[in-house]
Structure formats: C-alpha cells, structure tokens
CSV table of C-alpha atoms (C1' of nucleotides) in Angstrom, one decimal:
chain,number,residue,atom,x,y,z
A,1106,UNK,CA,51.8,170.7,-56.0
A,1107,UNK,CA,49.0,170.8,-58.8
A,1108,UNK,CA,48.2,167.2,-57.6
A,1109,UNK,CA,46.4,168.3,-54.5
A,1110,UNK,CA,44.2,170.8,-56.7
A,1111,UNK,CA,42.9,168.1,-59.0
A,1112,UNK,CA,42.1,165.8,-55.6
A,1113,UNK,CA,40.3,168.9,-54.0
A,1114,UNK,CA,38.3,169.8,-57.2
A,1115,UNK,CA,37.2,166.3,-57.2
A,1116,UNK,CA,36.4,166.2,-53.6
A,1117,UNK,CA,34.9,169.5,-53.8
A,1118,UNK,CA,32.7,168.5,-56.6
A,1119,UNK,CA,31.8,164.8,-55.1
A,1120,UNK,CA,30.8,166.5,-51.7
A,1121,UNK,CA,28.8,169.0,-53.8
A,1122,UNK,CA,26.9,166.4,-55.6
A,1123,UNK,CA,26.6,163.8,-53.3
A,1124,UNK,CA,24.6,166.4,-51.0
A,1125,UNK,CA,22.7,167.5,-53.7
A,1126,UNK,CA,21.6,164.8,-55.3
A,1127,UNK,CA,22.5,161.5,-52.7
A,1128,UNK,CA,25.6,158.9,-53.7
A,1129,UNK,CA,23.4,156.6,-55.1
A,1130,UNK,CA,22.0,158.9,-57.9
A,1131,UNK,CA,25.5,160.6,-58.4
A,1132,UNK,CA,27.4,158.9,-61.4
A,1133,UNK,CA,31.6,159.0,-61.8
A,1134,UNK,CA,31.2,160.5,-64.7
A,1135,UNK,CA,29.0,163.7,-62.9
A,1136,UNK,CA,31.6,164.2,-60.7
A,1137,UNK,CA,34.7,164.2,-63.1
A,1138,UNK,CA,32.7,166.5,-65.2
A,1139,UNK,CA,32.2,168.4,-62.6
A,1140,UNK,CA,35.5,168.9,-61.2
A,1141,UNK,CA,36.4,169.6,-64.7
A,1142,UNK,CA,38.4,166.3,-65.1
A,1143,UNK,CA,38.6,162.7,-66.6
A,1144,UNK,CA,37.7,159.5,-65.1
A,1145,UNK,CA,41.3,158.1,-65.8
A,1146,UNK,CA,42.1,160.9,-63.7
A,1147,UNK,CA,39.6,160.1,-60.5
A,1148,UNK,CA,41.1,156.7,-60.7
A,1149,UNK,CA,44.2,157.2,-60.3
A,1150,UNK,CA,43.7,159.4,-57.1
A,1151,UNK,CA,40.8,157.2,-55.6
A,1152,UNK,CA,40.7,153.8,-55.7
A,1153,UNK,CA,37.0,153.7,-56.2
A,1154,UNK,CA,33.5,155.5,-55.7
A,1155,UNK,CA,33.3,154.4,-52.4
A,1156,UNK,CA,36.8,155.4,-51.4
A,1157,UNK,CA,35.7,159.1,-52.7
A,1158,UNK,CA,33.1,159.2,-50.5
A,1159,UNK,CA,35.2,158.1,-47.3
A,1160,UNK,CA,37.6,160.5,-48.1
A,1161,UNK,CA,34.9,162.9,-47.2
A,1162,UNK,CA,34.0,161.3,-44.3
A,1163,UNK,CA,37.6,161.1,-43.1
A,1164,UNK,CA,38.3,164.5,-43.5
A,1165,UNK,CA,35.6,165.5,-41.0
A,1166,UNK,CA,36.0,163.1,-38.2
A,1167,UNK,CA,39.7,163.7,-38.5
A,1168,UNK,CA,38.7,167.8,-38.2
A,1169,UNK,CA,36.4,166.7,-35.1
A,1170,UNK,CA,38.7,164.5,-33.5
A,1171,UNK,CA,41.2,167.3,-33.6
A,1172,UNK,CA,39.0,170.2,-31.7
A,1173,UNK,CA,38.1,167.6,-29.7
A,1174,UNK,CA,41.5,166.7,-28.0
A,1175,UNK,CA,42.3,170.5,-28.3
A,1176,UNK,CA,39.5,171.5,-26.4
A,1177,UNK,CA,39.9,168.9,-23.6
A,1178,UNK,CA,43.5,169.4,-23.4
A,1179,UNK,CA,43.0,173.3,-22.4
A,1180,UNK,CA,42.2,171.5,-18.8
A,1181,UNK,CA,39.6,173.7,-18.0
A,1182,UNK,CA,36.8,173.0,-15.7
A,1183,UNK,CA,34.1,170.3,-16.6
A,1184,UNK,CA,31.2,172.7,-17.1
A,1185,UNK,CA,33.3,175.3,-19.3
A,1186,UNK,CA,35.1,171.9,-21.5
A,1187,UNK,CA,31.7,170.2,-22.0
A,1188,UNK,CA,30.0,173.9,-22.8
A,1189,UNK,CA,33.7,174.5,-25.3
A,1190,UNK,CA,32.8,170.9,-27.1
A,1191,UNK,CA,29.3,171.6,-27.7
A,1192,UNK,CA,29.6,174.6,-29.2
A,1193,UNK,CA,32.7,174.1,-31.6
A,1194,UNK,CA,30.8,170.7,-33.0
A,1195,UNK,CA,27.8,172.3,-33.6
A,1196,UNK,CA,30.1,175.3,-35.2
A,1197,UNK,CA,32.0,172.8,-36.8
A,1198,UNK,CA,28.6,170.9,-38.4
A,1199,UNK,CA,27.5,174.2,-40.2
A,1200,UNK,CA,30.7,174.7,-41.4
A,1201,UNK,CA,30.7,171.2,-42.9
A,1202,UNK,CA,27.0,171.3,-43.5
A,1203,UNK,CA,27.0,170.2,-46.8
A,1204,UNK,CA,29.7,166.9,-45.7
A,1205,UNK,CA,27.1,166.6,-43.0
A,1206,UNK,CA,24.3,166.0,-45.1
A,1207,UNK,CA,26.2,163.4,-47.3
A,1208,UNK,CA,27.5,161.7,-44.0
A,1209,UNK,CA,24.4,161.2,-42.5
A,1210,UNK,CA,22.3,159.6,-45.4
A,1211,UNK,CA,25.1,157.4,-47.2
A,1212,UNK,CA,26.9,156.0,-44.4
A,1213,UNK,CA,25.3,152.6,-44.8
A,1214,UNK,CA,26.8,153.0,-48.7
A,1215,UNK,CA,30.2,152.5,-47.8
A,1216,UNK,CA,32.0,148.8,-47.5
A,1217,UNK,CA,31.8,147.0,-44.6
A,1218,UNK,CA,35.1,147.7,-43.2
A,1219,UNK,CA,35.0,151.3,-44.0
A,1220,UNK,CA,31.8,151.8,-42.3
A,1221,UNK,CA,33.3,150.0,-38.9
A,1222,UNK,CA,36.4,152.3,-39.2
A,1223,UNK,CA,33.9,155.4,-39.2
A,1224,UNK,CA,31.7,154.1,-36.4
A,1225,UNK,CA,34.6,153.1,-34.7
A,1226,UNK,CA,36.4,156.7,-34.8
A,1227,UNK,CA,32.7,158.6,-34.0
A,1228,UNK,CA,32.4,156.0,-30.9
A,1229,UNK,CA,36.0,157.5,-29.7
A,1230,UNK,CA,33.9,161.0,-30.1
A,1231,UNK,CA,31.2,160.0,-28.5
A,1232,UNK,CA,33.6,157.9,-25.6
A,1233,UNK,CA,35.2,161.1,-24.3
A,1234,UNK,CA,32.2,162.9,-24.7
A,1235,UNK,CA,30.1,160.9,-22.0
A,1236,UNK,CA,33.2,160.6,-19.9
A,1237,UNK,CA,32.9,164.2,-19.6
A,1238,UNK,CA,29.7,163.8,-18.4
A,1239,UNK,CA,30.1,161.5,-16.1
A,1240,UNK,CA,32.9,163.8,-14.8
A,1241,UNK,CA,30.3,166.2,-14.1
A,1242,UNK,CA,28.1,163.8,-12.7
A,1243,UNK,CA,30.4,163.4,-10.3
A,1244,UNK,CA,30.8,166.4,-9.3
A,1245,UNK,CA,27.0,166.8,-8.8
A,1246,UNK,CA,26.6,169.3,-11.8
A,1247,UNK,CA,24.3,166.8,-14.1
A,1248,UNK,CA,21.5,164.8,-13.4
A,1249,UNK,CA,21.6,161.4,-13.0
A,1250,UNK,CA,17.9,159.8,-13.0
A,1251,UNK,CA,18.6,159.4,-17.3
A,1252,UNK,CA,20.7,156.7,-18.4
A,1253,UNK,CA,23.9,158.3,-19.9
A,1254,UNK,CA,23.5,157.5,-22.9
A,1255,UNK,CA,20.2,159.1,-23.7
A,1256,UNK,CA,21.7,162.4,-22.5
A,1257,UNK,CA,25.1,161.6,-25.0
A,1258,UNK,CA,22.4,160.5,-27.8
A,1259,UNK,CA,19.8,163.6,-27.0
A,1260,UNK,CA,23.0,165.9,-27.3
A,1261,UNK,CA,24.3,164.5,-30.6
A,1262,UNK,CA,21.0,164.5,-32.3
A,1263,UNK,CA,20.9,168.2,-32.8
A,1264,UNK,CA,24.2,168.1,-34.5
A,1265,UNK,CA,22.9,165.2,-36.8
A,1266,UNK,CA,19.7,167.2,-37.3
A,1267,UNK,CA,21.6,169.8,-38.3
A,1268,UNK,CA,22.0,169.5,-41.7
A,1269,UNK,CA,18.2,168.7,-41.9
A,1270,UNK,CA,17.0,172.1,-41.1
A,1271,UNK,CA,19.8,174.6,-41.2
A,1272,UNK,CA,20.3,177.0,-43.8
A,1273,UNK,CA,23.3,179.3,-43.7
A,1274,UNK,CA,21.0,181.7,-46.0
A,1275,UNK,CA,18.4,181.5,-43.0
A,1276,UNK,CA,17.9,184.1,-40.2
A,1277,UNK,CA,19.6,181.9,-37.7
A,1278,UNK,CA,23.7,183.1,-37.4
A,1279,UNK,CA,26.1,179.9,-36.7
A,1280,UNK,CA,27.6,181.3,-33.0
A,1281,UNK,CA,24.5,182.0,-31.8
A,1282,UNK,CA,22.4,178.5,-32.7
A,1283,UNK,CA,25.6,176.9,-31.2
A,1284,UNK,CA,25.1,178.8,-28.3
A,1285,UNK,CA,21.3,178.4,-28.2
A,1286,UNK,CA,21.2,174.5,-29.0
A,1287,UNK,CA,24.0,174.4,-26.4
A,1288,UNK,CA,22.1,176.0,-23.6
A,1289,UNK,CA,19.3,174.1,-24.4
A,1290,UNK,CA,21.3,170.9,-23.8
A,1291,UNK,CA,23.4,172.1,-20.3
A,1292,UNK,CA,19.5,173.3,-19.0
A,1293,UNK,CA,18.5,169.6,-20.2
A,1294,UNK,CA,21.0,168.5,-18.1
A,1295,UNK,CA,21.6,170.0,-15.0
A,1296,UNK,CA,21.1,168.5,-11.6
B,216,UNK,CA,-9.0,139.5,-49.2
B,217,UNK,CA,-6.0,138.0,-50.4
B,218,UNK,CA,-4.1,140.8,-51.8
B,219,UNK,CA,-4.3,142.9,-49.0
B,220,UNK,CA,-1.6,140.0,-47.5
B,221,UNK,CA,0.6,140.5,-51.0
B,222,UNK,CA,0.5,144.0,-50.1
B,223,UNK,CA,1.3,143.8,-47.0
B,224,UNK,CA,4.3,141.0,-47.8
B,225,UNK,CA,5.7,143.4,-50.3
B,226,UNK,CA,5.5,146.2,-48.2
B,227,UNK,CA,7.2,144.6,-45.1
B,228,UNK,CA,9.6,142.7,-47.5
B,229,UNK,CA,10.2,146.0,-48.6
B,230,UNK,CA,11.0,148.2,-45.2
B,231,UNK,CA,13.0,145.3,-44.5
B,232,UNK,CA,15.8,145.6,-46.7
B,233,UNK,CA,15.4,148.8,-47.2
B,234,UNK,CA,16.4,149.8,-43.8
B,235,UNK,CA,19.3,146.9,-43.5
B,236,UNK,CA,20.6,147.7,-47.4
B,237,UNK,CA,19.7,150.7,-48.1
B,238,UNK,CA,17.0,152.1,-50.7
B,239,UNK,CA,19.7,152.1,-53.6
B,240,UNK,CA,21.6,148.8,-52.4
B,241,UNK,CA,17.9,147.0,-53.1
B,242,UNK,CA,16.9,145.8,-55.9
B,243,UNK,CA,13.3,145.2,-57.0
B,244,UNK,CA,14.0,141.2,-57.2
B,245,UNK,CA,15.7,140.6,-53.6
B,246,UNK,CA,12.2,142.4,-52.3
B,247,UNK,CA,9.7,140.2,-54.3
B,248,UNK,CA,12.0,137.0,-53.6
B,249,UNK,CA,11.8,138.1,-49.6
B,250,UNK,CA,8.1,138.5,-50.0
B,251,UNK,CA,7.7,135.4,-51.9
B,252,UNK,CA,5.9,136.9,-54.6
B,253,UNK,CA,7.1,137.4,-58.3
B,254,UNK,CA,8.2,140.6,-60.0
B,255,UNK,CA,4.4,140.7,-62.0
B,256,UNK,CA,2.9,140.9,-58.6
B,257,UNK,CA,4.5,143.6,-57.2
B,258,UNK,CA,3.9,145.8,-60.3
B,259,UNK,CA,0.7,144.7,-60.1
B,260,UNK,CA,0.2,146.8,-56.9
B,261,UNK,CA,2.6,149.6,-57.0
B,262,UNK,CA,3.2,151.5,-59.9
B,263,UNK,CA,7.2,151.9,-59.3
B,264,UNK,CA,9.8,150.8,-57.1
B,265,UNK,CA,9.7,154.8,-56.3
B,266,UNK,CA,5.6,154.0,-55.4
B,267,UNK,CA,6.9,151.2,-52.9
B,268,UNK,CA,9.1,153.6,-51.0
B,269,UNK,CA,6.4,156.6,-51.1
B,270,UNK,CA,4.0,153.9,-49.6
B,271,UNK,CA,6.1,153.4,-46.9
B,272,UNK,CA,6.1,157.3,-45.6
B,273,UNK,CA,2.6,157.5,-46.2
B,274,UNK,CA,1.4,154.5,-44.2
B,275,UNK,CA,3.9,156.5,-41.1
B,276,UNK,CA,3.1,159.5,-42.0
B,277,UNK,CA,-0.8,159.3,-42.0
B,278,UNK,CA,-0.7,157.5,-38.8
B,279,UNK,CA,1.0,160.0,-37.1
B,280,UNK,CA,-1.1,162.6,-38.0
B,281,UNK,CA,-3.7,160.7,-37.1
B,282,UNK,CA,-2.4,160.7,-33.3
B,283,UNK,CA,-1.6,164.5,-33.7
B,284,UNK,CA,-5.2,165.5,-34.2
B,285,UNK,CA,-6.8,163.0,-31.5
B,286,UNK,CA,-4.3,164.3,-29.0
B,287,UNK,CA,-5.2,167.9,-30.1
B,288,UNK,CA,-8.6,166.7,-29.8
B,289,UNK,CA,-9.1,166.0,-26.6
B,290,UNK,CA,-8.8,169.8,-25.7
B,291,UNK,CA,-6.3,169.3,-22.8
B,292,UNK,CA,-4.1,172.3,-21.2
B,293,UNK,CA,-1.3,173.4,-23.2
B,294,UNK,CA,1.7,171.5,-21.2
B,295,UNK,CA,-0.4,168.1,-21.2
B,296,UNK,CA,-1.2,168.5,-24.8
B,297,UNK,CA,2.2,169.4,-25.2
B,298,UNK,CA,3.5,166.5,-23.4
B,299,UNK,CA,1.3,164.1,-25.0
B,300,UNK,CA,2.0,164.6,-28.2
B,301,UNK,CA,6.0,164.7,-27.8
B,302,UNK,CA,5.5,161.4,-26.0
B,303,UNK,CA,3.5,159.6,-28.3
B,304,UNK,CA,5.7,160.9,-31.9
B,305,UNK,CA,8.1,159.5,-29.7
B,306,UNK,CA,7.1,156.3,-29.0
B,307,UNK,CA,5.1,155.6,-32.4
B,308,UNK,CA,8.6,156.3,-33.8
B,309,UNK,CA,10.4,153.7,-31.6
B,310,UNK,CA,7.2,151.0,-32.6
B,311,UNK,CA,7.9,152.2,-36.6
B,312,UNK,CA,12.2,152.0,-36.4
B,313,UNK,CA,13.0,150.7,-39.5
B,314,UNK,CA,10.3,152.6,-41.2
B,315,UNK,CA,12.1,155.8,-39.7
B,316,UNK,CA,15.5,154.3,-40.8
B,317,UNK,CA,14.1,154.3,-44.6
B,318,UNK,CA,12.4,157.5,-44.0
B,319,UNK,CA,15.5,159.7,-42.8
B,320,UNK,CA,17.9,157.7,-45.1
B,321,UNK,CA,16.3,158.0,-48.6
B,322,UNK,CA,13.8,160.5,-49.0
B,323,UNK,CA,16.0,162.1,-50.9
B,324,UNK,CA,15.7,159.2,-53.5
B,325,UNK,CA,12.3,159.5,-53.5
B,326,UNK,CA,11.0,161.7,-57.2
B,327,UNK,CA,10.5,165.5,-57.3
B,328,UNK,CA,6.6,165.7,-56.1
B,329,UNK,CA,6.5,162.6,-54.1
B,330,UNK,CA,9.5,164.4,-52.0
B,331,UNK,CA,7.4,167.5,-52.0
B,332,UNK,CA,4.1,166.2,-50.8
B,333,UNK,CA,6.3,164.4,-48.2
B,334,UNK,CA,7.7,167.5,-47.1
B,335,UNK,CA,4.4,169.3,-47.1
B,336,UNK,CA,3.1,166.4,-44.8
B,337,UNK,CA,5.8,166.9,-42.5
B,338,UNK,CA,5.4,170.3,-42.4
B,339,UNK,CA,1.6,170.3,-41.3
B,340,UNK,CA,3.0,168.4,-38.6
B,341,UNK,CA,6.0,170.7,-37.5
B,342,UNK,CA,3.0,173.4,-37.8
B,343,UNK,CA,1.1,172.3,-34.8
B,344,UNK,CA,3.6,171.8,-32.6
B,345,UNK,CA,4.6,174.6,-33.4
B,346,UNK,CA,1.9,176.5,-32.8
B,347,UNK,CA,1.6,174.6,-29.6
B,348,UNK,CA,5.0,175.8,-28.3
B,349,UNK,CA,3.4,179.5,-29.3
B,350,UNK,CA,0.5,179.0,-27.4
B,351,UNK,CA,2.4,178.0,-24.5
B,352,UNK,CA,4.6,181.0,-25.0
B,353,UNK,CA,1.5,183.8,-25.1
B,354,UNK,CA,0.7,181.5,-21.4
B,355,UNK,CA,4.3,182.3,-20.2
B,356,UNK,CA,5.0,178.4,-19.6
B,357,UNK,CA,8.0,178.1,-22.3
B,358,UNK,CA,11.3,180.6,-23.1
B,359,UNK,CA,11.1,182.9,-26.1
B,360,UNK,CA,14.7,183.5,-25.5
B,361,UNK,CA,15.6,180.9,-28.6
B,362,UNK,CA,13.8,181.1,-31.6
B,363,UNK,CA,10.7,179.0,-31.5
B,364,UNK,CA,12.2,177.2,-35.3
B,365,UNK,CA,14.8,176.6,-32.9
B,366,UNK,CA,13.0,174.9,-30.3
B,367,UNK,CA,11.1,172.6,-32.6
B,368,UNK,CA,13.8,171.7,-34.5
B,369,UNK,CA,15.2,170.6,-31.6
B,370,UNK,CA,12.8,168.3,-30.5
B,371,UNK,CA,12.5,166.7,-33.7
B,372,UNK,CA,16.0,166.1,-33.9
B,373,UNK,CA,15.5,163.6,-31.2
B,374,UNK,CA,12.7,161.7,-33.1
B,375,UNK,CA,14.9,162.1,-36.0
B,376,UNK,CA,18.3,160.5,-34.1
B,377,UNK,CA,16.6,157.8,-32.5
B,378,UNK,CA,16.7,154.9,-36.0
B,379,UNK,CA,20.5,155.9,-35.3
B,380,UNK,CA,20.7,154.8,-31.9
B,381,UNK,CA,18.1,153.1,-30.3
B,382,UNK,CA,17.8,149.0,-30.3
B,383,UNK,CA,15.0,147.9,-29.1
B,384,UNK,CA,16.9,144.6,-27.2
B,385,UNK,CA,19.1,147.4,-25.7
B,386,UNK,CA,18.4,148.4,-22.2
B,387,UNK,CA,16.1,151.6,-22.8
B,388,UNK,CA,12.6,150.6,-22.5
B,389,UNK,CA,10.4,152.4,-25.1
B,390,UNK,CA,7.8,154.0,-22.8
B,391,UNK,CA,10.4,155.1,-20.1
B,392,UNK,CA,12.3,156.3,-23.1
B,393,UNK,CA,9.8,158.1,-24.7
B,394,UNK,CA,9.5,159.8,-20.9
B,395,UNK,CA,12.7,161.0,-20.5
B,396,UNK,CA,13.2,162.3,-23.8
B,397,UNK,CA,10.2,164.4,-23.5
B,398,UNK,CA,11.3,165.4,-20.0
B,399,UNK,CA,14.6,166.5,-21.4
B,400,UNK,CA,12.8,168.4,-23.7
B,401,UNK,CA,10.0,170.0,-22.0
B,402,UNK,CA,12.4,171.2,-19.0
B,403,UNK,CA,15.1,172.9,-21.2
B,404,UNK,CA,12.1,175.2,-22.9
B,405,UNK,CA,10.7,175.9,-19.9
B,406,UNK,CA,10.3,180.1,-18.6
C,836,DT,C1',74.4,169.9,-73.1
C,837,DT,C1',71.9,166.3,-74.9
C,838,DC,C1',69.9,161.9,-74.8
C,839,DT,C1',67.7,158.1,-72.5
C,840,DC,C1',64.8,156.0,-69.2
C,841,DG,C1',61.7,155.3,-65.7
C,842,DA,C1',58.0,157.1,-63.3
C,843,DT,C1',54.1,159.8,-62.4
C,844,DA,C1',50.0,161.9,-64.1
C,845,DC,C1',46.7,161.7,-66.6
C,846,DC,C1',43.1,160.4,-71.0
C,847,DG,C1',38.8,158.3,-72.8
C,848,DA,C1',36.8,154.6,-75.4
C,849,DC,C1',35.1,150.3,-74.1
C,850,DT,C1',32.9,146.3,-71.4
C,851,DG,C1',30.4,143.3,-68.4
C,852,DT,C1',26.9,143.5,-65.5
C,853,DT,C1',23.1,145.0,-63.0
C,854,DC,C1',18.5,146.5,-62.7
C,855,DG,C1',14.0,148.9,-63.3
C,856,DG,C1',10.5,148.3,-66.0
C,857,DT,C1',7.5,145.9,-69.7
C,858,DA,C1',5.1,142.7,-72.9
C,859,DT,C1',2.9,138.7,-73.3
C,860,DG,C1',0.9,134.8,-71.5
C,861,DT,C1',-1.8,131.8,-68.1
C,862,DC,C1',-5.2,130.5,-64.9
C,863,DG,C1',-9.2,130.7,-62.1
C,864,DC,C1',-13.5,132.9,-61.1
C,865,DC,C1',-17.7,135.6,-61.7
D,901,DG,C1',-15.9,135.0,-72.1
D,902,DG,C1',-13.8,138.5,-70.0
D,903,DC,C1',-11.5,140.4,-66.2
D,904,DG,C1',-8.4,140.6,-62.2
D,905,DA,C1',-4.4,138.5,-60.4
D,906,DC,C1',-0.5,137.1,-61.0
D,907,DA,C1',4.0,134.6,-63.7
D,908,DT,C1',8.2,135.0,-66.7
D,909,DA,C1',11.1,136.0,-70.3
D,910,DC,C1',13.1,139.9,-72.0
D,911,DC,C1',14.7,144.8,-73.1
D,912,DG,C1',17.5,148.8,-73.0
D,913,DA,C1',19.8,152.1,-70.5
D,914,DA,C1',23.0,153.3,-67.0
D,915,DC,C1',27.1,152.8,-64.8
D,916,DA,C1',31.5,151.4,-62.2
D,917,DG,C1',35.6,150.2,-63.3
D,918,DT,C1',39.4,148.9,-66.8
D,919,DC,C1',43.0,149.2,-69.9
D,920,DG,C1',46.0,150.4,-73.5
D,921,DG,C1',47.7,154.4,-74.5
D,922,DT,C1',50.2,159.5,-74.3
D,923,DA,C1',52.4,163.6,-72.2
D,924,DT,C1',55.5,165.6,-69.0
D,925,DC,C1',59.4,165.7,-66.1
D,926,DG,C1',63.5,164.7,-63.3
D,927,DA,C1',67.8,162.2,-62.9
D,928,DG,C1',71.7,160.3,-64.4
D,929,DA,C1',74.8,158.6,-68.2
D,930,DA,C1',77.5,160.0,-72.3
DNA sequence: TTCTCGATACCGACTGTTCGGTATGTCGCC
DNA sequence: GGCGACATACCGAACAGTCGGTATCGAGAA
C-alpha cells in the first residue's frame, strides 16, 4: 500500500520534530512539510495534532508490552526473566530514543482520556514488573527492607533518564549500558 | 517591601500551573489571574513569560548548589561527603516537586542561551559528584567496572524520576526516602 | 470494451481564536 | 514634579483545524 508510506513519513517526521524541538513549538504545517506532504493529507490519516502524537506513543508501549509478555512467557527462572526484562527495555529505549524523548516531556499534552489510556497501559508494565519482584522476594533473592515500589520506581528511572543523557554517537555501545545499568540495578537489589 | 510578595505570587502562581498544565498549556493571563495581579505587573518584573520560567530553575538551581559547596565544605571523608550530598539533592528535590516537574518537562521551551546557561549550571553540578565518585575510586571504595558517566547518570536519574512518581500524601516519607534511594545507590557502586 | 458511479486519497486557501507582548495611562509617594 | 509600580485596552502573528474542491481507481452495468 502507498497509504502506509505517507502515515510513516508523517510519523517519522512528527517524532523527528517533536524530539527536536518539543510538541508545543512544532506546528502542523512543520511536520507536513516535513514529511513532504499536505495538511489535507495529515488530516485525513490523523484525526488531530494530538492523535499524531499518541500514535507515537502507542506504537512504543505496544512494542514494550510485546517483549514484555514474550520474555515472561519463555518461563525461565525469576533472576534470569527479571535480568531478560531489564535489559531488552533499556535496549528497547535507545532504540526508540528519540520516541523516548518526545514521551517523556509531552505526555501531560495529550487529552485527558488519552493520557489515562497511556498511564494505564505503562501501569500494566510496571504491574508485572513488581510482581516479578515480589516473585523473587519470595524466594529470598531481593531485599525486602525498601518498599517495592521504590525498587520498581529506582529501576524505571534509568530507562526514563535515558533519553536525557544517551547519545548513540557517544562512547557508550547499547548492549553493554543495558547490561551495565542492569547490573547496577540486580546489585541494588539483592538480599 | 511589597513587591518582593508580587514576585513571589507570580512566581508561585507560576510553578503552579506550570507543573499541573504544562509550560505551553499556560497562558500568561491564567498566571497573573492565579496570582491576583494584572498582566502590567508581571511584565513589570519579568521581562518575558520565557524570564518567568528561567526564574524558576534559577531560584532551584542556585539553591542546590548552594547545599553542594557547604556539604563539600565541611571536608568530611569521601563516602560521608558522598552520602551527604546524594541525600540532601534528594530530599531538596522531594521539598521543590513541582519546581522539578517544570524543570524536567520544559526546559526544552526555555530560549537558546537561557537553555545553555541552564545546562552549564547543571553541569557544574554533575562535575563534583563526579569528581567525588573519582575520588572514591583512586581510595578503592567504588567499582570502575562501569563507566563513571555511567554511574552518575545513574544516580541522577533517580532525582530526575522522582516529579514522576513520588506524592508526597503517598506512603514514602521524604527523609526515609531520600535514605533508601541513596542506599540503593551507594551499595550498587560499591568495590 | 466502455461508461458511470461511488469511494478513497488527497490538496491548499481560508478562518476563528488564542496569546505573548506593548503602548498609554493613572496613582501615590518621595 | 517626576519616578516607580502597577492597570488596561489593544495589536499582530501564529496556528489548529476546516471545507470545498480534484484526481485516481475499482466494480459493475450496458
């Protein structure tokens, strides 16, 4: 289909802009330009600015959501699942660095509703993530004298942080940060 | 004086709705009618609705640079300096939320060289404790397995995360908090 | 094969409104 | 009488979204 090409050059160009220059400061008309396309044309695929910028948003968390039950489903132990999930959504975030970036600073943009549909889907992320802590809690791995969810919290905020500080052009390579800001996490952790 | 209290109704007006609405979202007349001032006023004081937001990083930034060099100051051992100042950015950043809500959320909005001195500010910062965590390296107390950008990053990607999470009339008291953050912390970079 | 018709995929000038910023004025106080 | 501290009406630009159109195409009737 040529459709799809037209909604991934706008998508591709709204993602582009929107981390480069913020949703707020990013005008239809920059994006449509852009993507090399009209704003009859945006319209018709999107039924407004902010719908354009869930898109994005849904895209991710549906990418996420994905490894997620992938991972878990593989039924392996509790220390190698949890170690398998932090890894691929810190790999994950520097692959979608630039969605990242746009995520974190324009949530609060969106619609009501839309923002509760995307805090709702990242609390199911977040959900089966402390369950498989408490898993291991259970089975004397992590420590228990911090409240849950300050260890779910301390893990995620790397990933948020992420797109603060990472550069792909930088010395750090993807795998091994993952692995690094992973260890640094399960040391946190342990009992 | 007087207008120290205009300033100060502006500026709190200001945080405000900036951290519930957004930067963008806000417009200079909801602020002024939430202060109870009028539109002359506030351009009285600030030379831009760009100014207002820059004044509100300064004000956090200067304080917490402020705490950095007293805690520096007093000339304690490596770990308890170390300590010290993770728990105090910690817990000034839990007393200044909504500030760090703005802060993380629009500096991006801010113009060209306001964005830049902020960044340089904030790199002064990251400088110290960095050089902290180097210091504490050359006395073998912390890993040099992960780079060192690595292991700051990481802590301030809790400071960072916590506008995201935290609620202050949630269970997590601020000073406990602050503790087991910077226990998280300080064990995973341990030798 | 040709012609019609509906539908889908766009096009781009236009509009109503919002909003940051300003110009001009007023009022009290030194 | 002039200066600092506001008040208020107003301006002009930017911008999201609209709307009346056109082009292309596939299916079915003739």
């Amino acid at each position: 289909m040529a459709t799809s090409s037209v909604v991934d050059d706008i998508t591709r160009a709204a993602v582009d802009l929107f981390s480069t220059q913020g949703y707020a400061n990013t005008s239809v008309q920059q994006i449509v330009e852009a993507a090399g396309v009209t704003k009859g044309a945006m319209y018709h695929y999107f039924e407004s600015k902010d719908d354009l910028l869930f898109s994005v948003y849904e895209r991710m968390l549906s990418l996420q959501t994905e490894h997620l039950e992938e991972i878990v489903g593989r039924g392996a132990s509790t220390a190698q699942t949890l170690r398998d999930v932090c890894v691929d959504v810190i790999e994950t975030s520097i692959d979608f660095l630039p969605e990242g970036t746009v995520f974190f600073r324009s949530v609060h943009m969106l619609s009501e509703p839309r923002q509760k549909e995307v805090t709702r889907r990242r609390r199911q992320y977040h959900d089966v993530f402390a369950s498989l802590i408490e898993r291991g809690q259970e089975e004397g791995l992590y420590r228990t004298d911090v409240p849950r969810a300050v260890l779910v919290a301390h893990f995620f905020s790397d990933v948020h942080y992420l797109s603060n500080w990472y550069s792909p052009e930088g010395p750090e390579d993807k795998v091994l940060l993952a692995q690094q800001l992973t260890d640094l996490f399960l040391v946190a952790i342990k009992a």
